[in-house]
Short mmCIF file of C-alpha atoms in Angstrom, two decimals:
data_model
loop_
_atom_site.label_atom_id
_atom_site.label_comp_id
_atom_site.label_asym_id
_atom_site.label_seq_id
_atom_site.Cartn_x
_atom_site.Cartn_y
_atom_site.Cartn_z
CA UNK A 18 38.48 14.13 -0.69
CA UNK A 19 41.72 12.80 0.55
CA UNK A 20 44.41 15.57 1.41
CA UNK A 21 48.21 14.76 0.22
CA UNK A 22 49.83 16.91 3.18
CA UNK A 23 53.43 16.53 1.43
CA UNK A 24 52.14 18.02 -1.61
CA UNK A 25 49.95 20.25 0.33
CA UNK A 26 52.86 21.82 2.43
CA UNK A 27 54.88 22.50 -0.56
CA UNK A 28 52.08 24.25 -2.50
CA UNK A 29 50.93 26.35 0.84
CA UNK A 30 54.78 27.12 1.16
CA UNK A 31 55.59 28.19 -2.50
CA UNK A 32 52.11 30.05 -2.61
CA UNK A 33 52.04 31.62 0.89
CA UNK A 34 55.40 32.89 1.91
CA UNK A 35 56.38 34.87 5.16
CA UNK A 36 56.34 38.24 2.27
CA UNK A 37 52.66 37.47 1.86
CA UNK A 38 50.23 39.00 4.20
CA UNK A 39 49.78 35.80 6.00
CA UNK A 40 51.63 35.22 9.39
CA UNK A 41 52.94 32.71 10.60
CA UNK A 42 50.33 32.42 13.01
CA UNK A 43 48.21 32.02 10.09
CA UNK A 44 49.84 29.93 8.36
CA UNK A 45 50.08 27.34 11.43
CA UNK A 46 45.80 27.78 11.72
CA UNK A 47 45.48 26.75 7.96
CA UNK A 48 48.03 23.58 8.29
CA UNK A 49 45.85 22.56 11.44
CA UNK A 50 42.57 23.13 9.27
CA UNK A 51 44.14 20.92 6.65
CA UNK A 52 45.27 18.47 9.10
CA UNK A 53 41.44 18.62 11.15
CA UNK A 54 39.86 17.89 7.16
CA UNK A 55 42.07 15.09 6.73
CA UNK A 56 41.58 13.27 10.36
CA UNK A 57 37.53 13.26 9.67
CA UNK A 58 38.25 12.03 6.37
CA UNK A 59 40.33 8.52 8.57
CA UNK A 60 37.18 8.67 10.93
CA UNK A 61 34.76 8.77 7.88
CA UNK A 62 36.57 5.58 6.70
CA UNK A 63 36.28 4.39 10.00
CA UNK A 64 32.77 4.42 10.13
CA UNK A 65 31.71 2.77 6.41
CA UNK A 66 32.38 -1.12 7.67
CA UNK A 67 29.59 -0.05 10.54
CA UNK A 68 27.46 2.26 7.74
CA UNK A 69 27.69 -0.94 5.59
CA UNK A 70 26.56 -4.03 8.08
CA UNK A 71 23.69 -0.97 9.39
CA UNK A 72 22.49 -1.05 5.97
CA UNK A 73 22.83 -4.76 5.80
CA UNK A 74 20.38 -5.11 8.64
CA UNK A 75 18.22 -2.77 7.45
CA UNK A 76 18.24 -4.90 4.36
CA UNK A 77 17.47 -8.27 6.01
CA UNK A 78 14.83 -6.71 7.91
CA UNK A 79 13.00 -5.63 5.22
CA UNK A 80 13.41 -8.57 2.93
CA UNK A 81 12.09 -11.01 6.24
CA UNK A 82 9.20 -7.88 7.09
CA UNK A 83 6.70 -9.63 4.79
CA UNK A 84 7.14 -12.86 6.17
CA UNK A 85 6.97 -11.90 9.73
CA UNK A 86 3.04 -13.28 10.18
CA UNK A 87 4.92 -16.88 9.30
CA UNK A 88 7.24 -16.80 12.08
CA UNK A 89 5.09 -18.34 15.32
CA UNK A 90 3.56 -21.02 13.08
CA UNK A 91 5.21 -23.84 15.77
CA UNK A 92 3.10 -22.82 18.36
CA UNK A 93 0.48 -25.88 19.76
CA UNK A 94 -2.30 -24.18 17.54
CA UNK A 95 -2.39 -22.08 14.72
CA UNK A 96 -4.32 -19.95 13.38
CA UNK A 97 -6.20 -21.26 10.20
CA UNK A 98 -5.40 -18.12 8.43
CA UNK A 99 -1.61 -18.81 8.55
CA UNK A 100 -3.13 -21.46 5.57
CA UNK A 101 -5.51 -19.58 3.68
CA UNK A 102 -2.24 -17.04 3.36
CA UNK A 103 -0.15 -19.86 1.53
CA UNK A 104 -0.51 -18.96 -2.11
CA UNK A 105 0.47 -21.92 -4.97
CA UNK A 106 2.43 -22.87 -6.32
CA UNK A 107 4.23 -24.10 -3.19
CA UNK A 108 6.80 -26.26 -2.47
CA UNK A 109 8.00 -28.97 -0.79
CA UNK A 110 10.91 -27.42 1.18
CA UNK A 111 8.71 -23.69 1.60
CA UNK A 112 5.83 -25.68 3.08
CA UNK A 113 7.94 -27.37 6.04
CA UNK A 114 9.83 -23.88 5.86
CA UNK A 115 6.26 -22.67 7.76
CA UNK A 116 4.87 -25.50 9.09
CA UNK A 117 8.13 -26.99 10.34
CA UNK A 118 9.90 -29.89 10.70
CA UNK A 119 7.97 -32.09 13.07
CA UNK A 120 5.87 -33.51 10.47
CA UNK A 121 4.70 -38.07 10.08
CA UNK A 122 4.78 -39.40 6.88
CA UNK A 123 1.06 -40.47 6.02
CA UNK A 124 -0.30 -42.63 3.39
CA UNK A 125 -2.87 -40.97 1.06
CA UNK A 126 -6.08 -42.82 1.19
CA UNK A 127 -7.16 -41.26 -2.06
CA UNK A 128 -6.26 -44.20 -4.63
CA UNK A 129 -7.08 -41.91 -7.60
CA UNK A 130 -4.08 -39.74 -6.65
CA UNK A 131 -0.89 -41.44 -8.82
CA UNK A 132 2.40 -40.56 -7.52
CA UNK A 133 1.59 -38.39 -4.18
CA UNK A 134 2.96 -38.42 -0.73
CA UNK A 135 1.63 -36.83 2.14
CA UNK A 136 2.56 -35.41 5.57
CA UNK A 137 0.61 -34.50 8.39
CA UNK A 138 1.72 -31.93 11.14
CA UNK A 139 -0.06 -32.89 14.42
CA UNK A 140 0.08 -29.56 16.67
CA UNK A 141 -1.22 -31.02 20.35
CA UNK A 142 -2.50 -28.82 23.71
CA UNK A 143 -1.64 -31.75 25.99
CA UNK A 144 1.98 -33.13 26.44
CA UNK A 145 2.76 -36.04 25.06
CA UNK A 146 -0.28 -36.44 23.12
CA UNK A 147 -0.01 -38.30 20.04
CA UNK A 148 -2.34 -39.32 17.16
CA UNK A 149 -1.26 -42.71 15.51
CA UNK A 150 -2.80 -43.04 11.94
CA UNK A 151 -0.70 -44.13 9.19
CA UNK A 152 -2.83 -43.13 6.68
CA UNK A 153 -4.07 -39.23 5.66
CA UNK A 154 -7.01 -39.62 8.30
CA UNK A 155 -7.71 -36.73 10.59
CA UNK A 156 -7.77 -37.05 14.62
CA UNK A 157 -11.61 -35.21 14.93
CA UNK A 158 -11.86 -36.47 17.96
CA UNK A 159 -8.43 -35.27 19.38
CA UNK A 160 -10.07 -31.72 18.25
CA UNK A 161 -13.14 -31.93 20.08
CA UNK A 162 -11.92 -33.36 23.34
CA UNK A 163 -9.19 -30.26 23.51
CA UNK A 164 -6.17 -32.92 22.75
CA UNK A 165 -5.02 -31.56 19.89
CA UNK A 166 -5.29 -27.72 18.27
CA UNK A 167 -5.18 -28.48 14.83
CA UNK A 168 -3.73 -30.78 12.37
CA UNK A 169 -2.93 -30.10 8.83
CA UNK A 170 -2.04 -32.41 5.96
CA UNK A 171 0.28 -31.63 2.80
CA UNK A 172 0.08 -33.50 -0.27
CA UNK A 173 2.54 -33.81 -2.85
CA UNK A 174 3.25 -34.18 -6.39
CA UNK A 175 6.64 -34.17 -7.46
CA UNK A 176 7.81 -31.94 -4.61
CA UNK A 177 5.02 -29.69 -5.35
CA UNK A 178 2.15 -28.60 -2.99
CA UNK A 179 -1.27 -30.26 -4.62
CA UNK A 180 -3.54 -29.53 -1.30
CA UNK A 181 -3.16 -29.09 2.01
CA UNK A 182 -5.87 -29.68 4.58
CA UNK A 183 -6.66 -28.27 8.27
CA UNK A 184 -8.98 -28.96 11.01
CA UNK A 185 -8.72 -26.67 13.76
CA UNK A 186 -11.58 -25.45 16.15
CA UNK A 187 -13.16 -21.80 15.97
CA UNK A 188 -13.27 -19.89 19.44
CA UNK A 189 -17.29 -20.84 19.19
CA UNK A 190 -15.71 -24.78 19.88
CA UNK A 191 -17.12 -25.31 16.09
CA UNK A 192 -14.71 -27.38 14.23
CA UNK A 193 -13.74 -26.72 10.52
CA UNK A 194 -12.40 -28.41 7.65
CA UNK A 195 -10.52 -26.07 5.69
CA UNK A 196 -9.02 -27.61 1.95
CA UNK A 197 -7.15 -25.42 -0.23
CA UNK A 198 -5.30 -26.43 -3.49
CA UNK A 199 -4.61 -24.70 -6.66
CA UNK A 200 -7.98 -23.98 -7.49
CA UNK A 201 -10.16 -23.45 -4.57
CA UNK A 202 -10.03 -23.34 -0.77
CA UNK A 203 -13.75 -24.44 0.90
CA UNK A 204 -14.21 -24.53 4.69
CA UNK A 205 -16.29 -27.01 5.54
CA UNK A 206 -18.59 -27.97 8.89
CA UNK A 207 -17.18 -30.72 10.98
CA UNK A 208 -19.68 -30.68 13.62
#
């Protein structure tokens, strides 16, 4: 409710005259009432920009809350569960989204797979440690000798997530294979 004082003035003095029972004393205590309403009215306006980017963060929050158990997926090893999560379809640009970026182009050894690419996301516990393949082959050995935490591999059909594949090592020092695609997801014995 915004107050026109102008109009406000004229109405209190044509309404409320000095031959009313109001005094001026009065009168001055309801112009400063009027005036006090209209100054938290300014500071009301003051406050929706903050109001608006509080609620915007709220927002954000809220819409990212879900995805939270994605965000330390960079770390040297992951936890397997981080895959069995990913629901498909999937894409291309989603599944570097949370595996990252520091992924090798691989060659799928498959040759019944027509059009496909792969990528393989090496995720190492010793500096500097690096697992040269050029083809979709998994570093079991890096695994077992505490080299490398886990590796996954993403294979793609158009853009679109067909399987992706992860061998990590349990607490127990077992090593799994664990395959997922559209249809299935089987964890499999490496040791």
């Amino acid at each position: 409710m915004h107050i026109d004082k102008s109009k406000f003035k004229e109405d209190f003095d044509n309404n409320i005259s000095s031959e009313k029972i109001f005094t001026a004393e009065e009168k001055y205590n309801i112009l400063n009432k009027a005036k006090s309403l209209d100054t938290k009215h300014q500071r009301y306006n003051l406050l929706k920009p903050s109001i608006i980017i509080s609620l915007a963060a709220v927002i954000i929050f809220l819409l990212v809350l879900p995805n939270l158990h994605l965000i330390n997926l960079r770390s040297d090893n992951f936890d397997y569960k981080i895959i069995q999560e990913i629901d498909f379809p999937i894409n291309k640009e989603e599944i570097i989204t949370i595996l990252g970026d520091n992924y090798v182009p691989v060659i799928p050894s498959d040759d019944s797979l027509e059009d496909v690419e792969s990528l393989r996301w090496d995720y190492p516990l010793i500096k500097d440690y690096e697992y040269i393949e050029e083809y979709d082959f998994l570093d079991i050995e890096g695994i077992k000798e505490g080299k490398l935490g886990s590796q996954v591999i993403v294979t793609f059909r158009n853009e679109e997530v067909i399987s992706i594949s992860m061998l990590y090592k349990e607490e127990d020092g077992s090593i799994y294979l664990l395959h997922k695609n559209k249809d299935k997801s089987n964890k499999i014995p490496m040791n």
